[in-house]
């Protein structure tokens, strides 16, 4: 007979890792299980694994809920009791570690990070346990909390808030074990060591760096004496042991360490993690800086570009209005329109702080509420406006990338805005298929873009050619012909700048995503290059159109004289002071 036959178990945080392995193991051992987490897609993957193990579908209860909120806790309990009629086992596995927006790891992280960490790792456990105790008392049930060897007794300064929350969980386990055994409820905890769950990626490090870190620790006896990092199933077996009253009835309030011996040796302290992950020789092959630092640097570049773009285009508008040749005519209003457009574009870029991400079949334009100057409820509209101003749709939505981005940067999906398509979704069996609507959508966008570019080049060249013929056939002076030529070449360069900085990189990103190829570096470079478009685009007018070039040199010389005059004035004042002092002496 299976050891959990007739039992009902709730496993929190069962959408991946240890929680998923525990849910599959308990179900295979005869338990009716409630799996719960915030990610519906990953919960379905857990359910699929359980069903593949031969478990009947009616023995699995899927609840998408956030247990840091009371509504989520009530949904988990109510759904379980409604479906199965009782609760025998509670596995408090849900837990998290967050990077801080100011500092990914270590001392000095913000109090918001502290609150978020404790809300998941201890507060939700206390609240959910309090609500489930009446049901467990009826069944003489079991509680197993999932803690960590980071809880102590040695310090874990780089995992400061995480280790504090797990230390609190250990003490809570001991306290409740004494209190609840009076009602026949046993409480214990499992404290895992280094487990292959991608823990380092939660702090914003690349997956490759996380994998290499695990490989490094497995190779060092001073890190893991067994020379083998834990797998989720290893921890699941330890949880099952403590949840099985026949096997562990005499154990309460115990922290069962499952770490391959890591806590017995000093070698690889948790506080060495950040140093190792940031070591250039260790991570040189990845050449991937922390995403948080990327975004902070990009934000600074965007703000500087906004100011320079506004200045350049304001000067250009002034020159157009005051320094244009009389023969320019109504063409100057088109030039003003372009300059005003670029100023609005620059403002939108600075207000929304967009960042381009590309990974596999995905290209995503993300706007973060914590970096943008626009309220979160208006970010989706701002995203669409920016994309239209950009001149083309900014591609390819993928849920997995937006989720990974939010985890790396300690943000939730309701705090970002993104736009685009997703080419290769997965069906219920986890098999990729082509999403033809997305493919057709991007083809339609590409057709419109191609048509618009073709029209610009065709009619621009034709207009220039016809104007040149008219000039040659008329009695217009050579100065008018020179002006026409200057305007044409300025417009050519103004067209090439956005093509080189925005449209060509975007086209490569689109093509790469369509063929399931990553363009991560190009995406980062493009996040910067799109900032420089409104900065550089006015420059051809300054240097190619003669009247503006003269005005610019005159303006620059006046500024230089003013600055030089101020310096001379300061020098005279200093000399006067020195002379006065000398006379007094």
XYZ file of C-alpha atoms in Angstrom:
585
model
C 0.000 0.000 0.000
C 1.312 3.473 -0.874
C 2.424 5.459 2.175
C 0.173 8.457 1.460
C -2.906 6.554 0.288
C -6.048 8.290 1.515
C -4.129 11.449 2.467
C -4.751 14.957 1.149
C -1.709 17.212 0.800
C -1.300 20.905 -0.017
C 2.098 21.805 -1.485
C 2.677 25.542 -1.894
C 5.093 26.858 -4.488
C 4.623 23.705 -6.549
C 4.968 25.285 -9.981
C 8.635 24.276 -10.260
C 11.718 22.992 -8.444
C 11.347 21.384 -5.026
C 7.597 22.023 -4.859
C 6.982 20.329 -8.204
C 9.120 17.304 -7.293
C 7.293 17.000 -3.954
C 3.859 17.172 -5.575
C 4.767 14.482 -8.114
C 6.243 12.216 -5.406
C 3.268 12.581 -3.049
C 0.802 11.916 -5.871
C 2.722 8.813 -6.980
C 2.636 7.630 -3.355
C -1.164 7.787 -3.304
C -1.925 11.283 -2.000
C -4.557 13.586 -3.406
C -2.641 16.811 -3.955
C -3.409 20.496 -4.274
C -0.697 22.234 -6.252
C -0.591 25.995 -6.037
C 1.466 28.924 -7.259
C 1.166 32.200 -9.155
C 2.133 30.908 -12.609
C -0.734 29.054 -14.303
C 1.411 27.773 -17.177
C 4.030 26.220 -14.899
C 1.346 24.719 -12.655
C -0.070 22.996 -15.723
C 3.398 21.598 -16.391
C 3.445 20.198 -12.838
C -0.005 18.701 -13.370
C 1.158 17.118 -16.633
C 4.119 15.490 -14.861
C 1.792 14.074 -12.212
C -0.575 12.661 -14.824
C 2.341 11.144 -16.764
C 3.210 9.239 -13.571
C -0.129 7.435 -13.863
C -2.084 9.481 -11.330
C -5.807 9.911 -11.953
C -6.785 13.484 -12.963
C -9.362 13.742 -10.162
C -6.553 13.329 -7.604
C -4.954 16.621 -8.644
C -6.312 20.031 -7.693
C -4.739 23.055 -9.406
C -5.137 26.430 -7.677
C -3.562 29.545 -9.176
C -3.163 31.851 -6.189
C -0.772 34.223 -4.445
C -0.552 32.996 -0.851
C 0.994 36.239 0.362
C -2.582 37.566 0.273
C -5.430 36.306 2.440
C -7.665 35.824 -0.585
C -5.097 33.451 -2.069
C -4.794 31.503 1.177
C -8.569 31.181 1.469
C -8.800 30.013 -2.151
C -6.218 27.253 -1.576
C -7.910 25.955 1.577
C -11.480 26.304 0.310
C -10.736 24.626 -3.016
C -8.964 21.700 -1.323
C -11.710 21.046 1.211
C -14.392 21.439 -1.451
C -12.708 18.911 -3.770
C -11.228 16.390 -1.316
C -13.167 16.984 1.913
C -10.166 17.188 4.279
C -6.510 18.174 4.713
C -3.843 15.821 6.118
C -0.541 17.396 5.104
C 0.657 20.961 4.569
C 4.026 21.526 2.888
C 4.999 25.196 3.209
C 7.437 25.242 0.313
C 6.735 28.651 -1.280
C 9.728 30.923 -0.826
C 11.715 33.532 -2.680
C 14.802 35.714 -2.717
C 14.776 39.073 -4.446
C 17.541 41.317 -5.811
C 17.360 44.895 -4.638
C 17.007 47.658 -7.247
C 19.944 49.467 -5.625
C 22.079 46.424 -4.778
C 21.411 42.833 -5.934
C 22.947 41.153 -2.874
C 24.452 41.948 0.533
C 24.106 44.654 3.156
C 22.385 47.919 2.317
C 19.331 46.625 0.495
C 16.116 48.600 0.840
C 13.380 48.025 3.396
C 10.940 47.218 0.568
C 13.094 44.218 -0.285
C 13.061 43.183 3.374
C 9.262 43.393 3.518
C 8.824 41.449 0.265
C 11.190 38.675 1.387
C 9.550 38.214 4.775
C 6.062 38.383 3.269
C 6.763 35.265 1.202
C 9.140 33.317 3.430
C 7.579 33.709 6.888
C 4.405 35.820 6.996
C 2.538 33.724 4.419
C 3.600 30.550 6.269
C 2.253 31.866 9.572
C -1.034 33.050 8.072
C -1.671 29.888 6.045
C -0.745 27.626 8.965
C -3.106 29.453 11.322
C -5.972 28.951 8.888
C -5.240 25.268 8.207
C -4.691 24.138 11.827
C -8.433 23.474 12.474
C -8.515 21.085 9.496
C -5.252 19.363 10.453
C -6.455 18.905 14.028
C -9.352 16.804 12.725
C -7.005 14.486 10.793
C -4.009 14.477 13.199
C -2.019 15.957 10.334
C 1.524 16.956 9.451
C 3.227 20.262 8.609
C 6.587 20.350 6.835
C 8.210 23.750 6.308
C 10.938 24.144 3.687
C 13.738 26.290 5.114
C 17.441 26.531 4.180
C 20.936 25.995 5.559
C 21.291 29.774 5.076
C 19.255 30.127 8.292
C 22.391 29.578 10.373
C 24.286 29.219 12.558
C 26.942 30.793 10.316
C 26.386 34.216 8.779
C 25.123 34.627 5.210
C 25.764 38.312 4.646
C 25.186 38.231 0.879
C 21.801 36.579 1.478
C 21.009 38.889 4.362
C 17.210 39.202 4.240
C 16.693 35.698 2.858
C 18.723 34.117 5.661
C 16.915 36.221 8.285
C 13.550 35.019 6.974
C 14.668 31.375 7.023
C 16.065 31.730 10.556
C 12.670 33.062 11.604
C 11.022 30.086 9.886
C 13.217 27.634 11.830
C 12.262 29.222 15.143
C 8.611 29.256 14.096
C 8.877 25.526 13.341
C 10.245 24.825 16.817
C 7.644 26.985 18.546
C 4.637 25.599 16.673
C 5.877 22.025 17.097
C 5.452 22.378 20.866
C 2.126 24.200 20.595
C 0.449 22.004 17.974
C 1.508 18.558 19.168
C -1.184 19.011 21.833
C -3.688 18.808 18.958
C -1.920 15.841 17.394
C -0.235 17.903 14.666
C 3.466 17.320 14.012
C 5.595 20.206 12.697
C 9.094 19.812 11.225
C 11.222 21.428 8.544
C 13.645 20.423 5.818
C 16.696 22.661 5.343
C 18.133 22.152 1.837
C 21.654 23.076 0.830
C 22.733 23.799 -2.728
C 19.975 22.492 -4.994
C 19.813 22.787 -8.782
C 16.870 25.184 -8.992
C 18.474 28.268 -10.596
C 18.548 30.116 -7.264
C 21.278 32.542 -8.396
C 19.165 33.731 -11.335
C 16.688 35.192 -8.831
C 19.388 37.731 -7.960
C 19.767 38.853 -11.576
C 22.684 36.634 -12.598
C 22.575 34.891 -15.990
C 21.473 31.252 -16.058
C 24.888 30.303 -17.463
C 26.613 31.857 -14.448
C 24.220 30.038 -12.102
C 24.969 26.725 -13.815
C 28.701 27.303 -13.704
C 28.501 28.226 -10.023
C 26.779 24.912 -9.307
C 29.364 23.008 -11.345
C 32.149 24.776 -9.461
C 30.692 23.846 -6.073
C 30.159 20.237 -7.114
C 33.843 20.014 -7.990
C 34.984 21.293 -4.576
C 34.953 18.997 -1.558
C 35.130 22.095 0.635
C 31.758 23.188 -0.792
C 29.769 19.962 -1.094
C 31.561 16.925 0.390
C 29.399 14.522 -1.621
C 30.628 16.290 -4.796
C 27.018 16.402 -5.981
C 24.550 19.267 -5.746
C 21.069 18.355 -4.613
C 18.245 17.719 -7.027
C 14.633 18.664 -6.253
C 13.731 14.979 -5.832
C 16.375 14.652 -3.070
C 14.605 17.308 -1.020
C 11.184 15.902 -1.904
C 12.188 12.542 -0.399
C 13.246 14.279 2.831
C 9.903 16.114 2.964
C 8.041 12.853 2.378
C 9.959 11.215 5.247
C 8.865 13.904 7.714
C 5.286 13.869 6.372
C 5.052 10.083 6.827
C 3.969 9.446 10.429
C 4.826 5.760 10.170
C 8.452 6.647 9.406
C 8.979 9.701 11.650
C 6.302 9.680 14.350
C 8.817 10.427 17.135
C 10.224 13.529 15.427
C 8.840 17.035 16.065
C 10.329 20.522 15.773
C 13.308 19.145 13.871
C 15.334 20.796 11.097
C 16.318 17.973 8.758
C 19.408 19.181 6.890
C 19.708 17.846 3.339
C 22.823 19.475 1.913
C 25.357 16.831 0.904
C 27.480 17.830 3.898
C 27.853 21.522 3.013
C 26.991 22.684 6.526
C 29.767 20.452 7.916
C 32.524 22.254 6.062
C 33.548 25.877 5.987
C 34.904 26.184 2.425
C 32.129 27.680 0.360
C 30.329 30.228 2.537
C 27.146 31.784 1.242
C 28.745 35.210 1.560
C 31.223 34.219 -1.177
C 28.449 33.944 -3.762
C 28.449 37.528 -4.974
C 32.250 37.666 -5.185
C 32.374 34.461 -7.217
C 29.518 35.369 -9.534
C 30.979 38.814 -10.218
C 34.551 37.554 -10.654
C 35.660 38.406 -14.207
C 37.760 35.268 -14.611
C 34.826 33.151 -13.460
C 32.180 34.770 -15.660
C 34.333 36.051 -18.537
C 32.859 33.650 -21.075
C 29.372 35.053 -20.530
C 30.161 38.764 -20.912
C 26.706 39.487 -19.501
C 26.572 42.302 -16.910
C 23.886 42.356 -14.275
C 20.538 43.216 -15.937
C 19.852 45.704 -13.160
C 23.068 47.599 -13.943
C 22.204 47.476 -17.648
C 18.853 49.120 -17.006
C 20.285 51.761 -14.661
C 22.963 52.694 -17.233
C 20.391 52.728 -20.040
C 18.130 54.972 -17.981
C 20.958 57.461 -17.436
C 21.837 57.465 -21.164
C 18.179 58.017 -22.071
C 17.885 61.042 -19.755
C 21.047 62.642 -21.165
C 19.923 62.006 -24.747
C 16.551 63.633 -24.039
C 18.211 66.864 -22.903
C 20.642 66.954 -25.830
C 17.886 66.116 -28.348
C 15.629 68.878 -27.014
C 18.519 71.350 -27.191
C 19.595 70.371 -30.726
C 16.083 70.457 -32.161
C 15.213 73.720 -30.392
C 18.274 75.382 -31.922
C 17.343 73.931 -35.319
C 13.781 75.290 -35.107
C 15.185 78.709 -34.202
C 17.522 78.609 -37.213
C 14.672 77.494 -39.498
C 12.496 80.405 -38.384
C 15.184 83.102 -38.235
C 18.087 82.036 -40.432
C 16.478 80.286 -43.416
C 17.042 81.468 -46.953
C 14.063 83.339 -48.376
C 13.800 80.833 -51.215
C 13.190 77.965 -48.773
C 9.465 78.736 -48.822
C 6.981 76.343 -47.251
C 9.584 73.581 -47.079
C 10.697 75.037 -43.748
C 7.395 73.958 -42.170
C 8.150 70.345 -43.078
C 11.543 70.745 -41.405
C 9.890 72.207 -38.304
C 7.461 69.279 -38.245
C 10.364 66.794 -38.286
C 12.159 68.666 -35.486
C 9.014 68.845 -33.324
C 8.377 65.140 -33.959
C 11.899 64.314 -32.776
C 11.438 66.414 -29.637
C 8.218 64.554 -28.808
C 9.946 61.243 -29.552
C 12.811 62.190 -27.212
C 10.367 63.157 -24.458
C 8.479 59.870 -24.853
C 11.765 57.978 -24.736
C 12.781 59.742 -21.537
C 9.378 59.476 -19.864
C 8.835 55.781 -20.589
C 12.437 54.481 -20.398
C 11.914 51.645 -22.918
C 14.316 48.696 -23.045
C 14.604 46.133 -25.850
C 15.081 42.478 -24.909
C 15.641 39.629 -27.342
C 15.748 35.948 -26.430
C 15.178 32.970 -28.737
C 11.843 33.474 -30.546
C 11.070 36.641 -28.641
C 11.703 40.335 -28.950
C 10.130 42.502 -26.294
C 9.899 46.227 -25.673
C 9.493 46.699 -21.927
C 8.628 49.850 -20.019
C 9.169 49.682 -16.256
C 6.977 51.638 -13.890
C 9.817 52.214 -11.420
C 11.979 53.903 -14.095
C 9.291 55.669 -16.132
C 7.786 59.038 -15.260
C 4.357 57.871 -16.413
C 1.859 56.147 -14.055
C 1.562 52.389 -14.545
C -2.033 52.614 -15.787
C -0.900 54.775 -18.731
C 2.216 52.760 -19.632
C 0.438 50.433 -22.120
C -0.859 53.465 -24.040
C 2.582 55.090 -23.865
C 4.110 51.872 -25.172
C 1.825 51.858 -28.213
C 2.452 55.561 -28.878
C 6.214 55.101 -28.654
C 6.118 52.115 -31.000
C 4.108 54.067 -33.558
C 6.534 56.961 -33.301
C 9.376 54.520 -33.739
C 7.922 53.749 -37.140
C 7.329 50.037 -36.750
C 5.834 47.579 -34.307
C 8.252 46.537 -31.598
C 7.690 42.808 -31.827
C 6.979 39.588 -30.266
C 5.507 39.074 -26.810
C 6.763 36.103 -24.774
C 5.471 35.317 -21.302
C 8.578 33.380 -20.258
C 10.893 36.317 -20.969
C 8.759 38.911 -19.203
C 8.550 36.578 -16.195
C 12.319 36.026 -16.174
C 12.889 39.762 -16.466
C 10.561 40.505 -13.550
C 12.296 37.913 -11.351
C 15.753 39.226 -12.180
C 14.788 42.812 -11.398
C 12.403 42.231 -8.480
C 9.303 43.437 -10.307
C 5.919 41.845 -10.875
C 4.146 41.517 -14.215
C 1.602 44.136 -13.187
C 4.463 46.643 -12.861
C 5.653 46.524 -16.464
C 4.208 47.203 -19.877
C 5.207 45.269 -22.965
C 4.050 44.920 -26.560
C 4.493 42.471 -29.437
C 3.947 38.914 -30.677
C 4.989 35.384 -29.731
C 5.920 33.020 -32.566
C 6.333 29.622 -30.880
C 3.934 28.939 -27.978
C 3.581 25.488 -26.400
C 0.523 23.272 -26.395
C -0.856 21.372 -23.391
C 1.786 18.658 -23.907
C 4.668 21.132 -23.913
C 5.263 20.812 -27.670
C 6.144 23.989 -29.580
C 4.035 24.974 -32.561
C 4.026 27.918 -34.939
C 1.553 30.638 -34.009
C 0.521 31.665 -37.524
C -1.430 34.717 -36.393
C 1.769 36.192 -34.984
C 3.672 35.285 -38.146
C 0.977 36.817 -40.358
C 0.861 39.882 -38.105
C 4.577 40.554 -38.383
C 4.451 39.939 -42.162
C 1.688 42.542 -42.495
C 3.718 45.007 -40.399
C 6.787 44.300 -42.537
C 4.822 44.864 -45.752
C 3.575 48.254 -44.552
C 7.067 49.212 -43.414
C 8.568 48.166 -46.749
C 5.907 50.084 -48.680
C 6.443 53.232 -46.597
C 10.225 53.124 -47.046
C 9.867 52.459 -50.770
C 7.499 55.391 -51.173
C 9.836 57.687 -49.261
C 12.840 56.763 -51.396
C 10.931 56.680 -54.690
C 9.036 59.943 -54.356
C 11.947 61.652 -52.623
C 14.270 60.852 -55.522
C 11.583 61.666 -58.123
C 10.765 64.982 -56.455
C 14.445 65.917 -56.353
C 14.917 64.916 -60.000
C 11.876 66.880 -61.214
C 12.842 69.914 -59.159
C 16.347 69.755 -60.593
C 14.907 69.633 -64.133
C 12.672 72.624 -63.410
C 15.604 74.559 -61.987
C 17.705 73.799 -65.062
C 14.875 74.828 -67.379
C 14.106 78.023 -65.496
C 16.020 81.175 -64.933
C 16.587 80.380 -61.259
C 19.974 81.305 -59.943
C 22.644 78.789 -59.034
C 22.107 79.694 -55.373
C 18.608 78.200 -55.497
C 19.982 75.051 -57.102
C 22.632 74.844 -54.382
C 19.961 75.262 -51.715
C 17.887 72.494 -53.298
C 20.918 70.217 -53.343
C 21.716 71.004 -49.703
C 18.155 70.231 -48.628
C 18.181 66.955 -50.546
C 21.432 65.679 -49.026
C 20.387 66.798 -45.552
C 17.164 64.829 -45.981
C 19.111 61.785 -47.206
C 21.282 61.781 -44.086
C 18.252 62.426 -41.876
C 16.686 59.323 -43.416
C 19.825 57.197 -43.048
C 20.245 57.968 -39.337
C 16.994 56.303 -38.148
C 17.510 53.465 -40.634
C 20.981 52.709 -39.253
C 20.183 53.314 -35.578
C 16.701 51.813 -35.399
C 15.185 50.136 -38.422
C 18.048 47.894 -39.548
C 18.821 46.610 -36.008
C 15.103 46.047 -35.462
C 14.852 44.125 -38.725
C 17.723 41.849 -37.678
C 16.080 41.285 -34.303
C 12.762 40.471 -36.009
C 14.426 38.041 -38.405
C 16.380 36.380 -35.602
C 13.277 35.925 -33.488
C 11.356 34.525 -36.446
C 14.034 31.822 -36.810
C 14.220 31.249 -33.030
C 17.651 32.871 -32.701
C 18.663 35.124 -29.821
C 19.922 38.675 -30.382
C 20.516 39.610 -26.758
C 23.518 41.860 -27.385
C 21.843 43.565 -30.343
C 18.758 44.121 -28.181
C 20.871 45.857 -25.540
C 22.710 47.904 -28.169
C 19.404 48.838 -29.774
C 18.069 50.073 -26.417
C 20.903 52.608 -26.512
C 20.880 53.398 -30.243
C 17.203 54.385 -30.312
C 18.017 57.063 -27.720
C 20.544 58.692 -30.054
C 18.190 59.044 -33.033
C 16.665 62.427 -32.010
C 20.106 63.615 -30.857
C 21.892 62.970 -34.158
C 19.095 63.493 -36.686
C 19.163 67.347 -36.614
C 22.939 67.465 -37.225
C 22.866 67.067 -41.055
C 20.828 70.275 -41.273
C 23.425 72.135 -39.197
C 26.409 71.052 -41.269
C 24.999 70.642 -44.806
C 22.664 73.655 -45.177
C 24.957 76.638 -45.597
C 22.821 79.294 -43.859
C 22.382 77.089 -40.791
C 26.073 76.206 -40.755
C 26.984 79.888 -40.653
C 24.398 80.535 -37.957
C 25.722 77.617 -35.896
C 29.320 78.843 -36.105
C 28.170 82.353 -35.206
C 26.118 81.044 -32.297
C 29.029 78.902 -31.078
C 31.469 81.798 -31.277
C 29.097 84.008 -29.290
C 28.778 81.353 -26.606
C 32.571 81.001 -26.560
C 33.001 84.775 -26.236
C 30.494 84.914 -23.395
C 32.273 82.123 -21.553
C 35.675 83.686 -22.290
C 34.402 87.068 -21.124
C 33.205 85.576 -17.871
C 36.603 83.999 -17.337
C 38.333 87.313 -18.093
C 36.004 89.118 -15.688
C 36.776 86.601 -12.963
C 40.505 86.938 -13.695
C 40.286 90.765 -13.455
C 38.382 90.516 -10.174
C 41.008 88.172 -8.751
C 43.792 90.479 -9.953
C 42.028 93.460 -8.366
C 41.755 91.608 -5.083
C 45.445 90.697 -5.182
C 46.378 94.312 -5.996
C 44.193 95.622 -3.175
C 45.775 93.245 -0.712
C 49.256 94.239 -1.875
C 48.459 97.960 -1.476
C 47.164 97.366 2.040
C 50.317 95.502 2.949
